[in-house]
Tab-separated table of C-alpha atoms and ligand atoms in Angstrom:
chain	number	residue	atom	x	y	z
A	1	MET	CA	143.281	147.366	154.563
A	2	ALA	CA	140.964	146.659	151.664
A	3	GLU	CA	139.844	149.136	149.039
A	4	THR	CA	136.097	149.570	148.846
A	5	ALA	CA	136.305	151.665	145.706
A	6	LYS	CA	133.119	152.343	143.773
A	7	PRO	CA	132.902	154.938	141.015
A	8	LEU	CA	133.122	158.374	142.585
A	9	THR	CA	130.200	160.739	142.073
A	10	MET	CA	130.101	164.487	142.505
A	11	ASP	CA	127.345	163.957	145.117
A	12	THR	CA	129.805	162.068	147.324
A	13	ILE	CA	132.166	165.058	147.254
A	14	VAL	CA	129.310	167.508	147.851
A	15	SER	CA	128.144	165.608	150.907
A	16	LEU	CA	131.655	165.270	152.357
A	17	CYS	CA	132.188	169.017	151.880
A	18	ARG	CA	128.978	169.741	153.690
A	19	ARG	CA	129.421	167.175	156.442
A	20	ARG	CA	132.911	168.384	157.262
A	21	GLY	CA	132.316	172.105	156.785
A	22	PHE	CA	134.324	172.742	153.614
A	23	VAL	CA	131.497	174.180	151.523
A	24	PHE	CA	127.838	175.040	152.142
A	25	PRO	CA	125.080	175.958	149.705
A	26	SER	CA	124.812	179.729	149.929
A	27	SER	CA	121.795	181.577	151.370
A	28	GLU	CA	120.457	178.236	152.509
A	29	ILE	CA	118.035	179.605	155.097
A	30	TYR	CA	116.369	181.550	152.264
A	31	GLY	CA	116.126	178.538	150.011
A	32	GLY	CA	119.560	178.967	148.412
A	33	LEU	CA	120.619	180.715	145.225
A	34	GLY	CA	121.201	178.144	142.494
A	35	SER	CA	124.828	177.028	142.215
A	36	THR	CA	126.173	179.585	144.690
A	37	TYR	CA	128.301	178.357	147.570
A	38	ASP	CA	129.875	179.604	150.786
A	39	TYR	CA	133.138	178.231	152.123
A	40	GLY	CA	133.445	177.057	155.708
A	41	HIS	CA	136.619	176.879	157.793
A	42	TYR	CA	138.323	173.958	156.020
A	43	GLY	CA	137.241	175.281	152.624
A	44	VAL	CA	138.845	178.644	153.355
A	45	LEU	CA	142.060	176.981	154.541
A	46	THR	CA	142.224	174.774	151.448
A	47	LYS	CA	141.559	177.683	149.107
A	48	ASN	CA	144.266	179.735	150.840
A	49	ASN	CA	146.714	176.898	150.301
A	50	ILE	CA	145.865	176.571	146.605
A	51	ARG	CA	146.165	180.327	146.090
A	52	SER	CA	149.451	180.670	147.903
A	53	LEU	CA	150.994	177.672	146.122
A	54	TRP	CA	149.979	179.252	142.822
A	55	PHE	CA	151.403	182.635	143.845
A	56	ARG	CA	154.583	181.023	145.005
A	57	ALA	CA	155.142	179.210	141.703
A	58	MET	CA	154.051	182.095	139.496
A	59	VAL	CA	155.520	185.121	141.299
A	60	GLN	CA	157.667	184.404	144.340
A	61	GLU	CA	159.930	181.825	142.732
A	62	ARG	CA	160.322	183.666	139.404
A	63	ASP	CA	162.204	186.764	138.297
A	64	ASP	CA	159.972	187.549	135.346
A	65	ILE	CA	156.447	187.911	136.816
A	66	VAL	CA	155.084	190.663	139.063
A	67	ALA	CA	151.771	190.913	140.904
A	68	LEU	CA	148.769	193.180	140.385
A	69	ASP	CA	145.410	193.630	142.098
A	70	SER	CA	143.093	195.625	139.854
A	71	ALA	CA	139.496	196.704	140.504
A	72	ILE	CA	136.539	194.405	139.951
A	73	ILE	CA	134.424	197.154	138.373
A	74	LEU	CA	136.317	198.891	135.570
A	75	ASN	CA	135.378	201.672	133.192
A	76	PRO	CA	132.777	199.980	130.942
A	77	ARG	CA	134.728	201.042	127.861
A	78	VAL	CA	137.290	198.411	128.841
A	79	TRP	CA	134.741	195.711	128.047
A	80	GLU	CA	133.782	197.323	124.748
A	81	ALA	CA	137.430	197.429	123.705
A	82	SER	CA	138.083	193.859	124.862
A	83	GLY	CA	135.187	192.543	122.785
A	84	HIS	CA	133.243	191.279	125.784
A	85	VAL	CA	130.197	193.523	125.279
A	86	ALA	CA	129.760	192.227	121.742
A	87	GLY	CA	131.227	188.770	121.974
A	88	PHE	CA	131.351	187.286	125.487
A	89	THR	CA	128.250	185.245	124.840
A	90	ASP	CA	127.006	181.704	124.871
A	91	PRO	CA	124.217	180.486	122.591
A	92	LEU	CA	120.982	180.081	124.567
A	93	VAL	CA	117.801	178.142	123.795
A	94	ASP	CA	114.556	178.158	125.773
A	95	CYS	CA	112.178	175.229	125.983
A	96	ARG	CA	108.589	176.497	125.688
A	97	THR	CA	107.288	173.281	127.289
A	98	CYS	CA	109.446	172.851	130.417
A	99	LYS	CA	110.435	176.565	130.615
A	100	LEU	CA	114.098	175.782	131.218
A	101	ARG	CA	117.067	177.328	129.425
A	102	PHE	CA	119.984	175.458	127.948
A	103	ARG	CA	123.293	176.152	126.279
A	104	ALA	CA	122.681	175.376	122.619
A	105	ASP	CA	126.238	174.045	122.255
A	106	GLN	CA	125.872	171.690	125.225
A	107	LEU	CA	122.400	170.193	124.699
A	108	GLU	CA	123.764	166.681	125.069
A	109	ASP	CA	124.764	167.500	128.687
A	110	GLY	CA	121.437	169.210	129.555
A	111	ARG	CA	118.548	167.628	131.426
A	112	CYS	CA	115.016	168.706	130.626
A	113	GLY	CA	112.699	169.864	133.415
A	114	ARG	CA	110.067	167.163	133.064
A	115	LYS	CA	109.922	163.708	134.625
A	116	PRO	CA	111.448	161.391	133.597
A	117	SER	CA	114.125	163.889	132.691
A	118	LYS	CA	115.389	163.696	129.117
A	119	ARG	CA	117.942	165.463	126.990
A	120	PRO	CA	116.504	168.790	125.723
A	121	GLY	CA	115.057	168.220	122.271
A	122	GLU	CA	114.929	164.443	122.731
A	123	THR	CA	111.138	164.057	122.836
A	124	PRO	CA	108.474	165.344	120.408
A	125	ASP	CA	107.064	167.442	123.299
A	126	CYS	CA	110.277	169.470	123.633
A	127	ASP	CA	109.686	172.832	121.982
A	128	LEU	CA	113.033	174.595	121.711
A	129	THR	CA	113.422	178.161	120.472
A	130	GLU	CA	116.063	179.183	117.956
A	131	ALA	CA	119.443	179.813	119.617
A	132	ARG	CA	120.224	183.426	120.492
A	133	GLN	CA	123.380	184.931	121.912
A	134	PHE	CA	123.299	185.604	125.664
A	135	ASN	CA	125.920	187.897	127.223
A	136	LEU	CA	127.500	186.371	130.324
A	137	MET	CA	128.544	189.621	132.002
A	138	PHE	CA	126.678	190.788	135.101
A	139	GLU	CA	125.547	194.355	134.675
A	140	THR	CA	125.412	196.828	137.541
A	141	HIS	CA	125.249	200.593	138.054
A	142	VAL	CA	127.847	202.916	139.487
A	143	GLY	CA	126.638	205.906	141.510
A	144	ALA	CA	123.195	207.092	142.494
A	145	LEU	CA	121.713	207.355	138.997
A	146	GLN	CA	120.516	204.229	137.269
A	147	ASP	CA	120.540	204.995	133.581
A	148	GLU	CA	122.537	203.897	130.590
A	149	SER	CA	125.381	206.262	131.432
A	150	SER	CA	125.908	204.597	134.820
A	151	ALA	CA	125.932	201.007	133.538
A	152	ALA	CA	129.013	198.957	134.372
A	153	TYR	CA	129.991	195.293	134.621
A	154	LEU	CA	131.410	192.947	137.207
A	155	ARG	CA	134.597	191.596	135.621
A	156	PRO	CA	134.211	188.202	133.938
A	157	GLU	CA	138.014	187.782	133.910
A	158	THR	CA	140.916	189.491	135.658
A	159	ALA	CA	142.954	189.720	132.446
A	160	GLN	CA	141.611	193.087	131.286
A	161	GLY	CA	142.700	194.746	134.537
A	162	ILE	CA	146.195	193.575	133.625
A	163	PHE	CA	146.151	194.819	130.015
A	164	ILE	CA	145.014	198.319	130.971
A	165	ASN	CA	147.915	198.494	133.444
A	166	PHE	CA	150.516	197.278	130.943
A	167	LYS	CA	152.137	200.689	130.637
A	168	ASN	CA	152.245	201.346	134.390
A	169	VAL	CA	153.751	197.996	135.193
A	170	SER	CA	156.221	197.671	132.326
A	171	GLN	CA	157.641	201.117	133.109
A	172	LEU	CA	157.596	201.052	136.888
A	173	ALA	CA	158.526	197.429	137.443
A	174	ARG	CA	161.395	197.836	134.959
A	175	ARG	CA	160.490	194.648	133.153
A	176	LYS	CA	160.956	193.903	129.475
A	177	PRO	CA	159.383	191.114	127.435
A	178	PRO	CA	159.349	188.250	128.130
A	179	PHE	CA	157.688	189.186	131.403
A	180	GLY	CA	154.353	188.556	133.041
A	181	ILE	CA	151.774	190.109	135.324
A	182	ALA	CA	149.890	187.860	137.730
A	183	GLN	CA	146.544	188.494	139.328
A	184	PHE	CA	144.032	186.503	141.343
A	185	GLY	CA	140.588	187.573	142.408
A	186	LYS	CA	136.865	187.125	142.021
A	187	ALA	CA	135.331	186.925	138.569
A	188	PHE	CA	131.637	186.791	137.684
A	189	ARG	CA	129.856	185.096	134.804
A	190	ASN	CA	126.132	184.757	134.423
A	191	GLU	CA	126.437	181.143	133.269
A	192	ILE	CA	123.334	179.780	131.540
A	193	THR	CA	123.724	176.329	133.021
A	194	PRO	CA	125.827	176.452	136.170
A	195	GLY	CA	126.163	173.176	138.041
A	196	ASN	CA	128.244	170.170	138.960
A	197	PHE	CA	129.000	171.662	142.343
A	198	LEU	CA	131.832	174.225	142.127
A	199	PHE	CA	132.821	173.196	138.625
A	200	ARG	CA	130.640	175.825	136.968
A	201	VAL	CA	129.526	178.631	139.252
A	202	ARG	CA	128.607	182.245	138.622
A	203	GLU	CA	131.086	183.705	141.075
A	204	PHE	CA	134.556	182.204	141.248
A	205	GLU	CA	138.152	183.059	141.963
A	206	LEU	CA	140.402	183.249	138.939
A	207	MET	CA	144.188	183.046	138.980
A	208	GLU	CA	145.689	184.407	135.777
A	209	VAL	CA	149.036	185.385	134.323
A	210	GLU	CA	149.352	187.518	131.206
A	211	PHE	CA	152.834	186.789	129.878
A	212	PHE	CA	154.066	189.362	127.329
A	213	VAL	CA	156.526	188.106	124.711
A	214	PRO	CA	158.107	189.224	121.428
A	215	PRO	CA	155.650	188.114	118.680
A	216	VAL	CA	158.015	185.594	117.044
A	217	ASP	CA	158.469	183.801	120.354
A	218	ALA	CA	154.767	183.359	121.154
A	219	PRO	CA	154.397	179.725	119.974
A	220	LYS	CA	157.471	178.710	121.975
A	221	TRP	CA	156.177	180.377	125.141
A	222	HIS	CA	152.731	178.852	124.630
A	223	THR	CA	154.260	175.378	124.737
A	224	TYR	CA	156.411	176.369	127.700
A	225	TRP	CA	153.389	177.468	129.747
A	226	ILE	CA	151.358	174.366	128.943
A	227	ASP	CA	154.244	172.256	130.273
A	228	GLN	CA	154.794	174.445	133.328
A	229	ARG	CA	151.173	174.393	134.358
A	230	LEU	CA	150.817	170.657	133.807
A	231	ASP	CA	153.841	170.128	136.066
A	232	TRP	CA	152.326	172.397	138.704
A	233	HIS	CA	149.115	170.365	138.821
A	234	ARG	CA	151.172	167.172	139.101
A	235	ASP	CA	153.210	168.690	141.930
A	236	LEU	CA	149.983	169.491	143.725
A	237	GLY	CA	149.407	165.748	143.807
A	238	LEU	CA	146.882	165.289	140.981
A	239	ARG	CA	147.402	161.862	139.521
A	240	GLU	CA	149.059	161.662	136.107
A	241	GLU	CA	146.372	159.360	134.710
A	242	ASN	CA	143.698	161.970	135.470
A	243	LEU	CA	145.387	164.818	133.578
A	244	ARG	CA	145.689	165.477	129.860
A	245	VAL	CA	146.160	168.345	127.410
A	246	ARG	CA	143.636	169.046	124.659
A	247	GLU	CA	144.093	171.583	121.902
A	248	HIS	CA	141.041	173.662	120.934
A	249	SER	CA	139.791	173.449	117.375
A	250	ALA	CA	139.465	176.775	115.504
A	251	ASP	CA	135.673	177.005	116.019
A	252	GLU	CA	135.956	176.490	119.814
A	253	ARG	CA	138.378	179.317	120.439
A	254	SER	CA	137.372	182.543	122.199
A	255	HIS	CA	137.152	185.761	120.205
A	256	TYR	CA	140.614	186.875	121.373
A	257	SER	CA	142.521	183.638	120.994
A	258	SER	CA	144.832	182.485	118.217
A	259	ALA	CA	145.556	179.128	119.915
A	260	THR	CA	144.286	177.566	123.129
A	261	SER	CA	145.062	174.329	124.893
A	262	ASP	CA	143.107	173.081	127.859
A	263	ILE	CA	144.632	171.126	130.680
A	264	GLU	CA	141.813	168.691	131.369
A	265	TYR	CA	141.049	166.656	134.454
A	266	LEU	CA	139.015	163.464	134.630
A	267	TYR	CA	136.225	164.732	136.923
A	268	PRO	CA	133.385	162.361	137.913
A	269	ILE	CA	131.460	164.053	135.060
A	270	GLY	CA	134.178	163.113	132.532
A	271	TRP	CA	137.165	164.931	131.022
A	272	GLN	CA	136.664	168.670	131.496
A	273	GLU	CA	138.694	171.869	131.379
A	274	LEU	CA	140.721	172.453	134.508
A	275	GLU	CA	142.934	175.261	133.179
A	276	GLY	CA	143.124	177.079	129.844
A	277	VAL	CA	146.425	178.182	128.329
A	278	ALA	CA	145.652	180.657	125.538
A	279	ASN	CA	147.791	182.491	123.029
A	280	ARG	CA	145.920	185.816	122.925
A	281	GLY	CA	148.274	187.291	120.307
A	282	ASP	CA	148.307	191.113	120.301
A	283	PHE	CA	144.507	191.308	120.329
A	284	ASP	CA	144.023	192.936	123.728
A	285	LEU	CA	146.868	195.464	123.721
A	286	THR	CA	145.939	196.530	120.174
A	287	GLN	CA	142.266	196.928	121.057
A	288	HIS	CA	143.030	199.023	124.154
A	289	THR	CA	145.515	201.145	122.204
A	290	GLN	CA	142.829	201.877	119.603
A	291	HIS	CA	139.994	202.535	122.063
A	292	SER	CA	141.903	204.494	124.710
A	293	GLY	CA	144.388	206.362	122.536
A	294	THR	CA	147.211	205.242	124.880
A	295	LYS	CA	149.924	203.289	123.098
A	296	LEU	CA	150.387	199.935	124.780
A	297	GLU	CA	153.553	198.778	123.112
A	298	TRP	CA	157.144	197.969	123.858
A	299	ILE	CA	160.093	200.020	122.647
A	300	ASP	CA	163.330	198.078	122.814
A	301	PRO	CA	166.714	199.752	123.484
A	302	ASP	CA	167.324	200.096	119.695
A	303	GLY	CA	164.132	202.102	119.363
A	304	ASN	CA	162.145	199.292	117.665
A	305	ARG	CA	158.497	199.381	118.624
A	306	TYR	CA	156.235	196.375	118.773
A	307	THR	CA	153.054	195.188	120.456
A	308	PRO	CA	153.924	192.155	122.560
A	309	HIS	CA	151.945	188.946	122.167
A	310	VAL	CA	150.367	187.436	125.230
A	311	ILE	CA	150.286	183.907	126.609
A	312	GLU	CA	147.691	183.401	129.324
A	313	PRO	CA	147.451	180.492	131.749
A	314	ALA	CA	144.076	180.931	133.530
A	315	VAL	CA	142.498	178.692	136.132
A	316	SER	CA	139.917	179.008	138.885
A	317	ILE	CA	140.515	177.927	142.466
A	318	GLU	CA	137.125	176.192	142.288
A	319	ARG	CA	138.109	173.826	139.480
A	320	ILE	CA	141.367	172.967	141.255
A	321	PHE	CA	139.522	172.505	144.554
A	322	VAL	CA	137.077	169.992	143.039
A	323	ALA	CA	139.837	168.170	141.151
A	324	LEU	CA	141.933	167.856	144.315
A	325	LEU	CA	139.060	166.517	146.408
A	326	CYS	CA	138.022	164.030	143.720
A	327	ASP	CA	141.601	162.866	143.276
A	328	ALA	CA	142.115	162.490	147.009
A	329	TYR	CA	138.808	160.889	148.027
A	330	ASP	CA	139.143	157.285	149.113
A	331	GLU	CA	137.179	154.721	151.079
A	332	GLU	CA	138.739	151.613	152.564
A	333	LEU	CA	138.132	148.925	155.129
A	334	VAL	CA	140.431	149.023	158.129
A	335	GLY	CA	139.750	145.880	160.145
A	336	ASP	CA	135.967	145.704	159.984
A	337	ARG	CA	135.485	149.465	159.843
A	338	GLU	CA	135.101	151.573	156.736
A	339	ARG	CA	136.985	154.821	156.694
A	340	VAL	CA	136.738	157.787	154.361
A	341	VAL	CA	140.060	159.453	153.796
A	342	LEU	CA	141.176	162.453	151.774
A	343	ARG	CA	144.663	161.652	150.526
A	344	LEU	CA	145.576	165.266	149.911
A	345	HIS	CA	149.066	166.581	149.360
A	346	PRO	CA	150.182	167.775	152.822
A	347	LYS	CA	150.783	171.254	151.378
A	348	VAL	CA	147.155	171.415	150.246
A	349	ALA	CA	145.586	169.778	153.316
A	350	PRO	CA	143.680	172.364	155.378
A	351	VAL	CA	145.080	171.080	158.673
A	352	LYS	CA	148.653	169.794	158.792
A	353	ALA	CA	148.504	167.841	162.036
A	354	ALA	CA	146.170	166.944	164.886
A	355	ILE	CA	147.263	166.851	168.499
A	356	LEU	CA	145.288	164.302	170.460
A	357	PRO	CA	145.519	163.557	174.190
A	358	LEU	CA	144.563	159.874	174.469
A	359	VAL	CA	142.807	160.324	177.820
A	360	PRO	CA	141.705	163.960	177.980
A	361	ARG	CA	140.801	163.677	181.672
A	362	ASP	CA	144.394	162.825	182.513
A	363	GLU	CA	146.021	166.073	183.524
A	364	GLY	CA	149.525	165.063	182.484
A	365	MET	CA	148.353	164.202	178.970
A	366	ALA	CA	146.080	167.228	178.712
A	367	THR	CA	148.830	169.658	179.703
A	368	ARG	CA	151.400	168.187	177.352
A	369	ALA	CA	148.944	168.085	174.440
A	370	ARG	CA	147.973	171.693	175.003
A	371	ALA	CA	151.607	172.802	175.187
A	372	LEU	CA	152.490	170.970	171.971
A	373	TYR	CA	149.467	172.517	170.256
A	374	GLU	CA	150.441	176.015	171.398
A	375	GLU	CA	153.951	175.494	170.047
A	376	LEU	CA	152.933	174.061	166.656
A	377	ARG	CA	150.087	176.499	165.939
A	378	ARG	CA	152.572	179.370	165.753
A	379	HIS	CA	154.039	177.775	162.627
A	380	HIS	CA	151.330	175.669	161.002
A	381	VAL	CA	147.576	175.178	160.956
A	382	VAL	CA	147.095	172.378	163.472
A	383	GLU	CA	144.153	171.170	165.537
A	384	HIS	CA	143.779	170.101	169.121
A	385	ASP	CA	140.980	167.583	169.572
A	386	ASP	CA	140.040	166.065	172.919
A	387	SER	CA	136.430	165.123	172.331
A	388	GLY	CA	135.256	161.564	171.790
A	389	GLN	CA	136.998	158.239	171.424
A	390	ILE	CA	140.416	158.253	169.812
A	391	GLY	CA	139.192	156.179	166.839
A	392	ARG	CA	136.492	158.726	166.081
A	393	ARG	CA	138.968	161.562	166.365
A	394	TYR	CA	141.289	159.850	163.869
A	395	ARG	CA	138.418	159.330	161.453
A	396	ARG	CA	137.406	162.977	161.679
A	397	GLN	CA	140.936	164.000	160.746
A	398	ASP	CA	141.097	161.403	157.937
A	399	GLU	CA	137.977	162.898	156.391
A	400	ILE	CA	139.469	166.377	156.221
A	401	GLY	CA	142.783	165.028	154.960
A	402	THR	CA	145.029	165.793	157.962
A	403	PRO	CA	148.298	164.014	157.083
A	404	TRP	CA	149.550	163.343	160.621
A	405	ALA	CA	148.225	162.954	164.145
A	406	PHE	CA	150.383	163.255	167.261
A	407	THR	CA	148.958	161.298	170.166
A	408	ILE	CA	149.937	161.928	173.749
A	409	ASP	CA	149.477	158.735	175.767
A	410	GLU	CA	150.627	156.928	178.930
A	411	GLN	CA	154.066	156.360	177.512
A	412	THR	CA	154.468	160.115	176.973
A	413	LEU	CA	154.206	160.567	180.701
A	414	GLU	CA	157.025	158.056	181.219
A	415	ASP	CA	159.513	158.953	178.481
A	416	GLU	CA	158.313	162.225	176.857
A	417	THR	CA	157.702	160.624	173.457
A	418	VAL	CA	154.564	160.824	171.278
A	419	THR	CA	153.046	158.641	168.599
A	420	VAL	CA	152.825	160.001	165.084
A	421	ARG	CA	150.197	158.324	162.929
A	422	ASP	CA	150.409	158.572	159.139
A	423	ARG	CA	147.063	159.211	157.416
A	424	ASP	CA	147.828	157.102	154.339
A	425	SER	CA	149.838	154.130	155.575
A	426	LEU	CA	148.340	154.170	159.104
A	427	GLU	CA	151.837	153.395	160.332
A	428	GLN	CA	152.760	154.725	163.749
A	429	GLU	CA	156.171	155.644	165.080
A	430	ARG	CA	157.377	157.296	168.254
A	431	LEU	CA	159.129	160.642	168.396
A	432	PRO	CA	160.585	162.662	171.235
A	433	LEU	CA	158.134	165.371	172.212
A	434	PHE	CA	160.744	168.096	171.847
A	435	GLY	CA	161.489	166.958	168.257
A	436	VAL	CA	157.904	167.136	166.940
A	437	ARG	CA	158.141	170.674	165.609
A	438	GLU	CA	161.245	169.922	163.543
A	439	TRP	CA	159.814	166.602	162.374
A	440	LEU	CA	156.678	168.360	161.079
A	441	ASP	CA	158.632	171.174	159.373
A	442	ASP	CA	160.707	168.562	157.637
A	443	ALA	CA	157.779	166.327	156.651
A	444	LEU	CA	156.035	169.301	155.041
A	445	GLN	CA	159.064	169.982	152.838
A	446	GLN	CA	159.189	166.473	151.367
A	447	ASP	CA	158.055	165.700	147.804
A	448	TRP	CA	154.777	163.891	147.800
A	449	GLN	CA	153.012	161.546	145.446
A	450	SER	CA	149.530	160.154	145.833
A	451	PRO	CA	149.669	156.597	147.189
A	452	ARG	CA	146.928	155.898	144.621
A	453	SER	CA	149.154	156.730	141.623
A	454	HIS	CA	149.597	153.890	139.144
B	501	ATP	P1	134.095	176.749	129.794
B	501	ATP	O1	134.352	176.368	128.351
B	501	ATP	O2	134.179	175.589	130.759
B	501	ATP	O3	132.891	177.619	129.981
B	501	ATP	P2	135.876	178.869	129.392
B	501	ATP	O4	136.672	178.330	128.246
B	501	ATP	O5	134.847	179.893	129.169
B	501	ATP	O6	135.306	177.656	130.240
B	501	ATP	P3	137.996	180.440	130.329
B	501	ATP	O7	137.409	181.715	129.871
B	501	ATP	O8	139.130	179.833	129.572
B	501	ATP	O9	136.860	179.360	130.485
B	501	ATP	O10	138.310	180.573	131.877
B	501	ATP	C1	139.555	180.278	132.427
B	501	ATP	C2	139.426	179.313	133.565
B	501	ATP	O11	138.483	179.804	134.506
B	501	ATP	C3	138.898	177.930	133.201
B	501	ATP	O12	139.952	177.112	132.744
B	501	ATP	C4	138.364	177.455	134.529
B	501	ATP	O13	139.431	177.000	135.364
B	501	ATP	C5	137.815	178.727	135.139
B	501	ATP	N1	136.366	178.922	134.956
B	501	ATP	C6	135.749	179.438	133.863
B	501	ATP	N2	134.423	179.511	134.056
B	501	ATP	C7	134.196	179.030	135.313
B	501	ATP	C8	133.023	178.861	136.110
B	501	ATP	N3	131.815	179.224	135.655
B	501	ATP	N4	133.150	178.332	137.353
B	501	ATP	C9	134.366	177.972	137.836
B	501	ATP	N5	135.499	178.125	137.126
B	501	ATP	C10	135.434	178.644	135.894
């Protein structure tokens, strides 16, 4: 095997996702809707895996975090109290010449609309307006009337749904600080410059924990969560050399934050935020106490009252999805053939194993393959594929990252064994047919490290 590595581009990932049915441009038959995507079968499976691994680490395997699923459209006063109506903005500039809009704080990453494309402001012809603040929340209306009194917003984060339920949860779930509330779900931001595939989209799925702690302990818990989340990304198989932590400077921080660190990933577009871990202080609970008149505070057994501080690890499935595909994408020569392979962690891979009858016309092979498939599919997502040459079937599975393929061949008919082929090493071994289920269960429990790690 020889590596044929060239620098990875986002376009390579986009075309693999399309070719193999992970992700499609949305509304394509109507010309699309800029930077909006739909997920196909393998995309849905991969997203489900990411979400359930997150939920497992954040809720199922912990005693101190409980789950919540709050509404997407909340009382609009929530967003006044949270500061989003006044402050959830990005600075926007228009170019009067090319008619495009850019984020004033990211002009160096922008491309102007004329050919050859330049950085906005780079040529004397660029005619940029002064920057003005643009609110990123999508506005909508609730009910039949469309006036100011019916205006509402699609949530730009899931966090506020958690804060407004602080009292319900802390009382009913019988939790005391330090404890957390976890929520995943769609969030919407009218980004000025969406792009780079799923990296910056207007509709995405956030996974957030608001972790409530005694104020003096907040710095300690902030560090704890940065470490925890970094470990989680490593466990998912992201390579160490592609991850780093970067602390925000004071002028970068959001309106609610007293300290934020980003876990960054080395995407094909450079180091960018994968997950943010913010210390939100008591900002949100204090704001909602003032605006709603409901005290959101903690009273300890000695009667001392305090407003807990909040540490928030927040990440979108989309940014993890892109990072995982970029990290896993590989091309290599096997013999004289090039193969594309996604070296995904088996727990993340959309399909865990393929069941392939070598000669589909052979009834003995076909029956055994079908029976094995029926048995395995009750426990794992597996695929049965009997169309085309075996080499092509292997390559199809390599491209979607299926870690193992079980092949039923002539020898199976003689001794009831199958071949298992390993996606990464391409090694093959034989297993008894009756032992395949246990072998797969066991293989999926093993620790995994990318074979590309340094
Ligand atoms: P950025 O600076 O990249 O705009 P942000 O600092 O506004 O991001 P946060 O408000 O911290 O982002 O959002 C929490 C997490 O949500 C981010 O770490 C990222 O994983 C994800 N996220 C934010 N905006 C988007 C988006 N437009 N598309 C996909 N994921 C996003």
